[in-house]
mmCIF file of C-alpha atoms in Angstrom:
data_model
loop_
_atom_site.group_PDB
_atom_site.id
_atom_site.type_symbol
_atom_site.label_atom_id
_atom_site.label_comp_id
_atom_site.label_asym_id
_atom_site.label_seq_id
_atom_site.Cartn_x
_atom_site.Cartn_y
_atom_site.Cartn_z
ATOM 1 C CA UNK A 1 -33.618 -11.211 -5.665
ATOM 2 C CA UNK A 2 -29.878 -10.661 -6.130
ATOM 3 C CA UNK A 3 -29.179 -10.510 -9.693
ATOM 4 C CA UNK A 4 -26.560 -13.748 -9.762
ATOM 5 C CA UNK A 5 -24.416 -11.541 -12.994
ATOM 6 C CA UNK A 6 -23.943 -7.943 -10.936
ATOM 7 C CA UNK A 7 -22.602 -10.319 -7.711
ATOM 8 C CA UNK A 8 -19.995 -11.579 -9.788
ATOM 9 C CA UNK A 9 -19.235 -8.786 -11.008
ATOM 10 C CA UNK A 10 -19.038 -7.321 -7.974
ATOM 11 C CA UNK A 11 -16.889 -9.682 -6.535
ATOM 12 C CA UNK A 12 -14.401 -9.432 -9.432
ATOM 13 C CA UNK A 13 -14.499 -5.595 -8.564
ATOM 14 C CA UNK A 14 -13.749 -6.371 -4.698
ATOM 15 C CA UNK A 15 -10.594 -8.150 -5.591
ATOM 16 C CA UNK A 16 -9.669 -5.580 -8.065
ATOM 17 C CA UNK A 17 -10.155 -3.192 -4.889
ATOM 18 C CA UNK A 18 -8.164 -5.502 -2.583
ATOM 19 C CA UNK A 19 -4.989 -5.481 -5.179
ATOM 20 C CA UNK A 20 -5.315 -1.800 -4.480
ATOM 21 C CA UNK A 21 -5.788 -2.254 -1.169
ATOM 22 C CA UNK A 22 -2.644 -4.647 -0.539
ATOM 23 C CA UNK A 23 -0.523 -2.566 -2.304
ATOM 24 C CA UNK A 24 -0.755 0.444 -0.589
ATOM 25 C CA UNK A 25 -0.819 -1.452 2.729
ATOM 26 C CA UNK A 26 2.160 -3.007 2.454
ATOM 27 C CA UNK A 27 4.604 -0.937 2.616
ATOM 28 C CA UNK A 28 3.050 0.036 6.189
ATOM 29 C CA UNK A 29 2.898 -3.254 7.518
ATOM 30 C CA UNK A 30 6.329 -3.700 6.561
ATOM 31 C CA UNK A 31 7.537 -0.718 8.474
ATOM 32 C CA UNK A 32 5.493 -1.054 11.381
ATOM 33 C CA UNK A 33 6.011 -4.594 11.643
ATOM 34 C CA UNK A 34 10.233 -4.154 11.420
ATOM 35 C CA UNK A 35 10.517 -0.296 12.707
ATOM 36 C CA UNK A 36 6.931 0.582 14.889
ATOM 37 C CA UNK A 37 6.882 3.330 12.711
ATOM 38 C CA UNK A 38 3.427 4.443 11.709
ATOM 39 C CA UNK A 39 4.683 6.593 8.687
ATOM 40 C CA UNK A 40 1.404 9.314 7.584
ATOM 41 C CA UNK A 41 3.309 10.330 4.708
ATOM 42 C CA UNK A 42 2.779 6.527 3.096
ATOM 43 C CA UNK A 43 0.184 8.254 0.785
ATOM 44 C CA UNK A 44 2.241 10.595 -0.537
ATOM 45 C CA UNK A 45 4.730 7.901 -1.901
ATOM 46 C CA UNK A 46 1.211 6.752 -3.796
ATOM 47 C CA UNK A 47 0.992 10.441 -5.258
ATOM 48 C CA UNK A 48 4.802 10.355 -6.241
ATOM 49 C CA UNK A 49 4.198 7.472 -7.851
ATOM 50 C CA UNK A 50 1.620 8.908 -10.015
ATOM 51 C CA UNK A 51 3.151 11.571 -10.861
ATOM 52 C CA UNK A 52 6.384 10.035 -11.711
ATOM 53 C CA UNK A 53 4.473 8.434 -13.900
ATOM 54 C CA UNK A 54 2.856 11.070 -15.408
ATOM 55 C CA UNK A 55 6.031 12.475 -16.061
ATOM 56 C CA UNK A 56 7.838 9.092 -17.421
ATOM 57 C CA UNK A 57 5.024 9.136 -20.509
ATOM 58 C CA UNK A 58 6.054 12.885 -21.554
ATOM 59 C CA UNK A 59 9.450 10.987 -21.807
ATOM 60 C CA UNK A 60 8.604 7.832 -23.163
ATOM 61 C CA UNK A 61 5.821 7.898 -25.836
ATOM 62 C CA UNK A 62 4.011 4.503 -27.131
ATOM 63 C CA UNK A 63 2.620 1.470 -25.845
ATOM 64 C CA UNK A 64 5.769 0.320 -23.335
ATOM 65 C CA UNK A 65 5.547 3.456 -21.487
ATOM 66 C CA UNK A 66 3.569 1.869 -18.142
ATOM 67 C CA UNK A 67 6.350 -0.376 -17.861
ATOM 68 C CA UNK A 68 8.780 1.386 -18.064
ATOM 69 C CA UNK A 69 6.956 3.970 -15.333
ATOM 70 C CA UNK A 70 6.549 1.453 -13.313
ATOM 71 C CA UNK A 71 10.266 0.450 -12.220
ATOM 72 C CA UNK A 72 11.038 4.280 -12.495
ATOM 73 C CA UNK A 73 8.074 5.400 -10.089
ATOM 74 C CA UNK A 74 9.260 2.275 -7.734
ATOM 75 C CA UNK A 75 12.775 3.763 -7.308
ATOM 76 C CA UNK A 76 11.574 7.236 -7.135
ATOM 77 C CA UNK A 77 9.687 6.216 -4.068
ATOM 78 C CA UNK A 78 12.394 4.375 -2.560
ATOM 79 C CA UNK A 79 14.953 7.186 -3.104
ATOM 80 C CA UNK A 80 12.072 9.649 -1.147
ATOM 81 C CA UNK A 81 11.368 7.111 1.473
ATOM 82 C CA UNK A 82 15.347 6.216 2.214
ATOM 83 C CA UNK A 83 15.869 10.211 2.332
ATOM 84 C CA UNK A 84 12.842 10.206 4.796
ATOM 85 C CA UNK A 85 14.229 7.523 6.932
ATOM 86 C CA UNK A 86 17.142 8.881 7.200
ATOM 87 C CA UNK A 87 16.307 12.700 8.061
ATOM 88 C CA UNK A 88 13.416 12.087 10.423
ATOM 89 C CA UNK A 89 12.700 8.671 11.186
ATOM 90 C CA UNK A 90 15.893 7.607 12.029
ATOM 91 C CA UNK A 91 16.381 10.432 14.091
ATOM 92 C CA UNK A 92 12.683 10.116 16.109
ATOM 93 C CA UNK A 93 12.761 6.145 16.147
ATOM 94 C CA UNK A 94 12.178 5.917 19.668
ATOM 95 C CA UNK A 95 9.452 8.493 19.930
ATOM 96 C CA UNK A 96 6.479 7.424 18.215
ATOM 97 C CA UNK A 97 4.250 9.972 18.511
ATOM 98 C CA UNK A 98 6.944 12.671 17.013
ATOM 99 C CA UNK A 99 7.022 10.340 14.350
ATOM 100 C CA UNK A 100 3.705 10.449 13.605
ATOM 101 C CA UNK A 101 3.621 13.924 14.064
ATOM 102 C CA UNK A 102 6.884 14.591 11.750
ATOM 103 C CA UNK A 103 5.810 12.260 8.250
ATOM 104 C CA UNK A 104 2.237 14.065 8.983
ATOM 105 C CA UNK A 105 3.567 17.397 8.650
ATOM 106 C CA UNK A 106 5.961 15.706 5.787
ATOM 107 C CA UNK A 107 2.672 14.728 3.705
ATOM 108 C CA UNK A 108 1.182 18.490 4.070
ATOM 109 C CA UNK A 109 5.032 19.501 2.520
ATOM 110 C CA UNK A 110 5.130 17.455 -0.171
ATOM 111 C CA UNK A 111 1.081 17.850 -1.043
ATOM 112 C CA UNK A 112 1.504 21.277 -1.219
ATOM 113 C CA UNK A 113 5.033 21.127 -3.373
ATOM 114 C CA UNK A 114 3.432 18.628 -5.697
ATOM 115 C CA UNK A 115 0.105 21.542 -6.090
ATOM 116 C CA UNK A 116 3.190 23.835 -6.798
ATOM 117 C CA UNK A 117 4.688 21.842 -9.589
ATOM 118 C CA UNK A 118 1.715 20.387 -11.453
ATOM 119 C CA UNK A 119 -1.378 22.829 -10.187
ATOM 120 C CA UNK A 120 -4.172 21.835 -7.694
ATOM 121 C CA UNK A 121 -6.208 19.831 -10.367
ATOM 122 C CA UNK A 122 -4.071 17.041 -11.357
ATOM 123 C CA UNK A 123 -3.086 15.562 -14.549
ATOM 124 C CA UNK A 124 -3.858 12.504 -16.548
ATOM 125 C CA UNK A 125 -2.031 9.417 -17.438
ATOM 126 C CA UNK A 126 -3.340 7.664 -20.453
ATOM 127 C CA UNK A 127 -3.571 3.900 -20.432
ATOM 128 C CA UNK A 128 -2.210 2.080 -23.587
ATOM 129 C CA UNK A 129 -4.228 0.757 -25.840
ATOM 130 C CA UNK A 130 -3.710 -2.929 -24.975
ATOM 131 C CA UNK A 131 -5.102 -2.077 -22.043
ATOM 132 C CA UNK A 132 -8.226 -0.208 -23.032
ATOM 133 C CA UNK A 133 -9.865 -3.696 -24.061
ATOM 134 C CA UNK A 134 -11.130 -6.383 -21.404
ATOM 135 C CA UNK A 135 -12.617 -9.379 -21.284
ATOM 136 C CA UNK A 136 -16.392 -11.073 -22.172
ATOM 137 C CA UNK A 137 -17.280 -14.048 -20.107
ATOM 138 C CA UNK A 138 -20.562 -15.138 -19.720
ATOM 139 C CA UNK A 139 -22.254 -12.079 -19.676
ATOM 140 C CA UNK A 140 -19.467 -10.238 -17.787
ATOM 141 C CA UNK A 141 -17.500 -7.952 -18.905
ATOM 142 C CA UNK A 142 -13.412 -7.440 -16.867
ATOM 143 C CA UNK A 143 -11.878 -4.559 -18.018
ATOM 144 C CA UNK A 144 -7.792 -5.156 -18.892
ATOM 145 C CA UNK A 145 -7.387 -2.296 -16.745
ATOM 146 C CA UNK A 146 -8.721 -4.139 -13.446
ATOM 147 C CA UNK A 147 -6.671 -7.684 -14.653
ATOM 148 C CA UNK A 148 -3.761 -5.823 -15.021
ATOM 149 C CA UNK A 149 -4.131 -4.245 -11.442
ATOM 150 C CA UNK A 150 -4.604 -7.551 -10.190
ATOM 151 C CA UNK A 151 -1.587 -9.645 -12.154
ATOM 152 C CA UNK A 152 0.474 -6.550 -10.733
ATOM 153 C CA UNK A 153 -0.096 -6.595 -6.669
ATOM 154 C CA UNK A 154 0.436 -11.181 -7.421
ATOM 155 C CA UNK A 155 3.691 -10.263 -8.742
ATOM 156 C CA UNK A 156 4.641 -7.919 -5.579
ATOM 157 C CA UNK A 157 3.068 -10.311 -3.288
ATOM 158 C CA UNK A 158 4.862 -13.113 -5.208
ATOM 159 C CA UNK A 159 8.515 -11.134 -5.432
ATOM 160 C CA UNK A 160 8.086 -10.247 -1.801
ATOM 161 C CA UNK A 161 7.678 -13.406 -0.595
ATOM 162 C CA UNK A 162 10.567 -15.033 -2.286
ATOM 163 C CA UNK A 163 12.247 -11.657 -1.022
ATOM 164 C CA UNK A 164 11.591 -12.687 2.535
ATOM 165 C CA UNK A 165 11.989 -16.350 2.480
ATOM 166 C CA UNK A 166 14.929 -16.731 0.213
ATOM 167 C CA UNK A 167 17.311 -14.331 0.219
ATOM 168 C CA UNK A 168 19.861 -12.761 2.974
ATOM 169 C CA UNK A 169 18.149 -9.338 3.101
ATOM 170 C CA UNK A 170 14.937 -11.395 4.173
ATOM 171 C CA UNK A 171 16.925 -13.695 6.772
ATOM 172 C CA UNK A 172 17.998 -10.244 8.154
ATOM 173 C CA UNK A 173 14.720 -8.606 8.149
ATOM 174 C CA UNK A 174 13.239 -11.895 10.128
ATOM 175 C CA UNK A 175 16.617 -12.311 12.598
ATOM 176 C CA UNK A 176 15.647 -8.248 13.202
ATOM 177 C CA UNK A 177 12.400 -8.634 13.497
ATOM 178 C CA UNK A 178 12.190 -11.285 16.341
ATOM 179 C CA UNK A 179 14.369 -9.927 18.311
ATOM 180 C CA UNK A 180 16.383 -6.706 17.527
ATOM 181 C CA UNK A 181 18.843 -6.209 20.369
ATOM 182 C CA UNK A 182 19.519 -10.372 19.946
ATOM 183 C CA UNK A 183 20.010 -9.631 16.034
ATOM 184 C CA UNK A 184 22.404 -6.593 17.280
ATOM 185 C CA UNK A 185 24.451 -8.495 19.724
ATOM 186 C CA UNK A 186 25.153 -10.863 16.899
ATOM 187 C CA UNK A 187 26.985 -8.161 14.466
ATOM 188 C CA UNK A 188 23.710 -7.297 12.178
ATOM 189 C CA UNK A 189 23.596 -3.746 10.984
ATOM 190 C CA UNK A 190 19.724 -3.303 12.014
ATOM 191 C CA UNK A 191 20.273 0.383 10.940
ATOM 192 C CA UNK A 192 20.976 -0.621 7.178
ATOM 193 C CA UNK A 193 18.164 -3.023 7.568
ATOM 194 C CA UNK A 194 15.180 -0.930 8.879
ATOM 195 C CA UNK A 195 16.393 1.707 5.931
ATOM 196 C CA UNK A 196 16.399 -1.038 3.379
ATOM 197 C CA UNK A 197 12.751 -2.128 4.745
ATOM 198 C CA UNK A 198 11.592 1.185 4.708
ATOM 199 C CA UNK A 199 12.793 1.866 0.941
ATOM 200 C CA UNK A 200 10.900 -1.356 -0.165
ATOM 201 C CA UNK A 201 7.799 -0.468 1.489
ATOM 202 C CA UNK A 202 7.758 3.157 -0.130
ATOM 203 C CA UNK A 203 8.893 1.526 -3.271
ATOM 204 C CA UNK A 204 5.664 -0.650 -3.469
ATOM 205 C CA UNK A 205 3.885 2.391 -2.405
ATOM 206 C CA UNK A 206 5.171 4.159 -5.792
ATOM 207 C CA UNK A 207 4.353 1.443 -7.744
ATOM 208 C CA UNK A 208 0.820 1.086 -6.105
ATOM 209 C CA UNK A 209 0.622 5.172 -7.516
ATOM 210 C CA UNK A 210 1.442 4.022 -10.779
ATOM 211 C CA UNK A 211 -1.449 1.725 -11.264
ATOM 212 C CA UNK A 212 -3.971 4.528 -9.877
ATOM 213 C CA UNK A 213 -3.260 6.641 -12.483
ATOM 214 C CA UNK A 214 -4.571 4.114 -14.756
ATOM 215 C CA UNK A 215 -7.917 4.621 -12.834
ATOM 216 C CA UNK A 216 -8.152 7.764 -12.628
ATOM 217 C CA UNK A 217 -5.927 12.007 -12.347
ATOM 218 C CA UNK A 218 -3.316 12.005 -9.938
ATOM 219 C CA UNK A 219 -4.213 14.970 -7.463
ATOM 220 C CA UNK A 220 -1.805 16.361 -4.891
ATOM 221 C CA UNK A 221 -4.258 14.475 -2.732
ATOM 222 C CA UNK A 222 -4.913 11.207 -4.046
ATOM 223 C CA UNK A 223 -2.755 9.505 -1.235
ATOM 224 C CA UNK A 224 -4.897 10.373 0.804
ATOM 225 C CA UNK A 225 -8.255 8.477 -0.284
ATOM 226 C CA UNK A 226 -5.931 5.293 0.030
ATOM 227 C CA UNK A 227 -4.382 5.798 3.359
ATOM 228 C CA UNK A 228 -7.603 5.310 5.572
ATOM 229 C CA UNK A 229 -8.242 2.201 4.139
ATOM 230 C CA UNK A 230 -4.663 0.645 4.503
ATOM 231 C CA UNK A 231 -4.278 1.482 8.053
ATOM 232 C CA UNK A 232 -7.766 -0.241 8.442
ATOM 233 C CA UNK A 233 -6.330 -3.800 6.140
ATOM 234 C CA UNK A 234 -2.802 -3.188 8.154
ATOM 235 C CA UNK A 235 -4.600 -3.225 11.946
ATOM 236 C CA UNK A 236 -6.949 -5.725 10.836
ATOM 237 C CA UNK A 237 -4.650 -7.999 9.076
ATOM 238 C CA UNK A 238 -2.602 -8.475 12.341
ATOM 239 C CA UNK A 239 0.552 -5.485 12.857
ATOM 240 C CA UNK A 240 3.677 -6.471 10.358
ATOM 241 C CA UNK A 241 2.078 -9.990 8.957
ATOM 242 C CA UNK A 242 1.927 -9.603 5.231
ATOM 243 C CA UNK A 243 -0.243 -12.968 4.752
ATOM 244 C CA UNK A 244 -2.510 -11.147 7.087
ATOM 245 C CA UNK A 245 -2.312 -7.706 5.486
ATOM 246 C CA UNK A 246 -3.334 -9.929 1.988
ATOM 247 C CA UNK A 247 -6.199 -11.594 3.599
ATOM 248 C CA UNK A 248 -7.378 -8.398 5.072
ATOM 249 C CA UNK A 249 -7.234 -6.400 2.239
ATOM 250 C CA UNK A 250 -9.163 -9.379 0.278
ATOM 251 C CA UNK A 251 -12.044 -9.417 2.785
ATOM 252 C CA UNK A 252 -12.328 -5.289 3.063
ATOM 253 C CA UNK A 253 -12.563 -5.173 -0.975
ATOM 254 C CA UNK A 254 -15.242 -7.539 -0.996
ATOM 255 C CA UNK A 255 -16.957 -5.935 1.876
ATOM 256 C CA UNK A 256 -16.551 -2.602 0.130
ATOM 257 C CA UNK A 257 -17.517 -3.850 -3.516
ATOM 258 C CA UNK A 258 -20.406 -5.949 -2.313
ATOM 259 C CA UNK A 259 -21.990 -2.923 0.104
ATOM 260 C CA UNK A 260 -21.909 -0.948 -2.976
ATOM 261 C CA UNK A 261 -24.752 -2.953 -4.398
ATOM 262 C CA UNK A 262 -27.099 -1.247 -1.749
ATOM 263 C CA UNK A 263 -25.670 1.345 -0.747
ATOM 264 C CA UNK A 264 -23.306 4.633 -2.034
ATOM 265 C CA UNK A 265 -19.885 4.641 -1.678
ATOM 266 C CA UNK A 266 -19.538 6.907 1.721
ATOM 267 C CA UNK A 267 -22.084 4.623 3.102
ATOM 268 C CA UNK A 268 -19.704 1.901 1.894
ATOM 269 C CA UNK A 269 -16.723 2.791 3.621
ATOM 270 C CA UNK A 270 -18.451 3.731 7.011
ATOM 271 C CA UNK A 271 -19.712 0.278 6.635
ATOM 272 C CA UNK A 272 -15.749 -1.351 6.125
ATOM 273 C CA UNK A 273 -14.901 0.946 8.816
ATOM 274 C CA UNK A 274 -17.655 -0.489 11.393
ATOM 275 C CA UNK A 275 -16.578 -4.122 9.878
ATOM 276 C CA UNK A 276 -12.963 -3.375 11.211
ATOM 277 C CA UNK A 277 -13.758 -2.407 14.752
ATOM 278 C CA UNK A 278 -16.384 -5.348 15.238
ATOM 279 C CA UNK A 279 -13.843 -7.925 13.737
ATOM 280 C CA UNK A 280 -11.541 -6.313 16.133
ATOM 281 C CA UNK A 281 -13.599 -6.638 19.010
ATOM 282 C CA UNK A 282 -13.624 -10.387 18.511
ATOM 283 C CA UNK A 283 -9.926 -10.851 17.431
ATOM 284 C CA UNK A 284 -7.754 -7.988 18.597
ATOM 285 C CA UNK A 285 -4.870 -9.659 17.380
ATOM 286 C CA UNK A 286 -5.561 -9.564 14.222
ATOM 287 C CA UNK A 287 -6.058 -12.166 11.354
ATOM 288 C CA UNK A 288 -2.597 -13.331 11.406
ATOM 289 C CA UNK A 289 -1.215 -13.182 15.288
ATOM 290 C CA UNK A 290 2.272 -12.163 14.624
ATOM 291 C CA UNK A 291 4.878 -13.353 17.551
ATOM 292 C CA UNK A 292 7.795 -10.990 17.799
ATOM 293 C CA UNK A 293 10.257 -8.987 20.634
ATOM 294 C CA UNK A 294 9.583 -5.856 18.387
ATOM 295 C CA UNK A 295 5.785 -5.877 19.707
ATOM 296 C CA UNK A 296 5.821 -6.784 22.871
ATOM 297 C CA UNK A 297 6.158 -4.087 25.531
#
């Protein structure tokens, strides 16, 4: 029988997964949704991340130093991914495949610059000691690490949905994203908007790096054991819905975390992988059915 103390422990670990999860898939969902840009060099704004904050704590010693990492690793990102958007994306918008091609080829670049600067190992980020404790509950123990990851992807989720609903930038990014030649013909700069979408999403993707290297080195490849899985929560969540990317990710950390009590973790993720395409089978939209001009045709 099920021991009733590792499955909730478990589960706790599959939304600690999911927060993961969601924010490494955002980003993508929110370019791909907007743009129909399928960007492969998403995981490398994970690693930059990481290393940016690796880099803030030789700067700023003590306790504070994850937070402040975490706004500078978020506008690192953004800076790399508005650079990115504007060299090749831009440029190679309306062929997708060349895009695909061109941010693949820009992950192997950056990989290999990153083993150049700080060797093919990886370093280490320490946590702080306030987070090295956790939390006893009824014969369960939640490591501050894990809360922390999870109080951290609410926040985005939160800040991005008030970003969306409330403000201009997110009436723009909705006007755009029904219907971009309508949005056009009425005098919006789409341009400045798909660059200010695609800076967001890498900026989330920075910050996602920054609380991985909590977890564990930051390798020149790291982005890269993240980016299979949020292609998988972004196709399965329905393309550019981010209430559908959230429940996605929730239900492929669970499926992960739970697998894991019978089998390894490769067997794990061939088994989220084989969830996926039977879900998909049944509802090719996706879990969220998202209605827009930008994805028809």
């Amino acid at each position: 029988m099920l021991d009733a103390t590792l499955f909730a422990g478990q589960v706790f670990n599959g939304f600690s997964v999911a927060s993961l999860f969601v924010l490494a898939a955002l980003g993508l969902a929110l370019s791909f949704g907007l743009m129909r840009v399928i960007n492969m060099a998403h995981g490398e704004m994970l690693m930059l991340g990481g290393y940016l904050a690796y880099l803030t704590y030789l700067i700023v010693p003590g306790p504070a130093a994850i937070l402040v990492a975490m706004p500078v690793a978020f506008l690192g990102a953004a800076l790399v991914g508005g650079l990115l958007e504007l060299t090749v994306i831009r440029r190679l918008s309306s062929r997708p495949l060349d895009t695909l091609l061109a941010t693949w080829g820009v992950s192997l670049i950056l990989q290999q610059a990153a083993r150049s600067a700080f060797g093919p190992i990886g370093v280490g980020v320490t946590a702080p000691d306030w987070l090295n404790t956790g939390l006893s509950l009824g014969g369960l123990y939640f490591p501050s690490t894990r809360i922390f990851i999870l109080a951290v992807a609410v926040v985005v989720l939160a800040g991005l949905g008030l970003l969306i609903a409330r403000t201009r930038l997110g009436l723009l990014v909705r006007a755009v994203n029904q219907d971009r030649m309508m949005a056009a013909a009425s005098g919006i700069n789409t341009r400045r908007v798909d660059l200010a979408v695609f800076c967001l999403g890498t900026g989330i993707a920075g910050l996602a790096g920054v609380v991985l290297s909590l977890l564990g080195p930051v390798t020149p490849s790291v982005g890269q054991s993240y980016i299979v899985p949020a292609f998988l929560v972004v196709v399965m969540g329905g393309l550019g819905s981010m209430v559908g990317t959230t429940i996605a990710a929730v239900i492929l950390g669970l499926v992960s975390a739970l697998s894991q009590i019978f089998l390894d973790v490769s067997m794990s993720q061939v088994l989220m992988l084989l969830f996926v395409i039977i879900f998909l089978q049944f509802r090719p939209q996706g879990v969220v059915a998202t209605r827009s001009r930008a994805l028809e045709g």
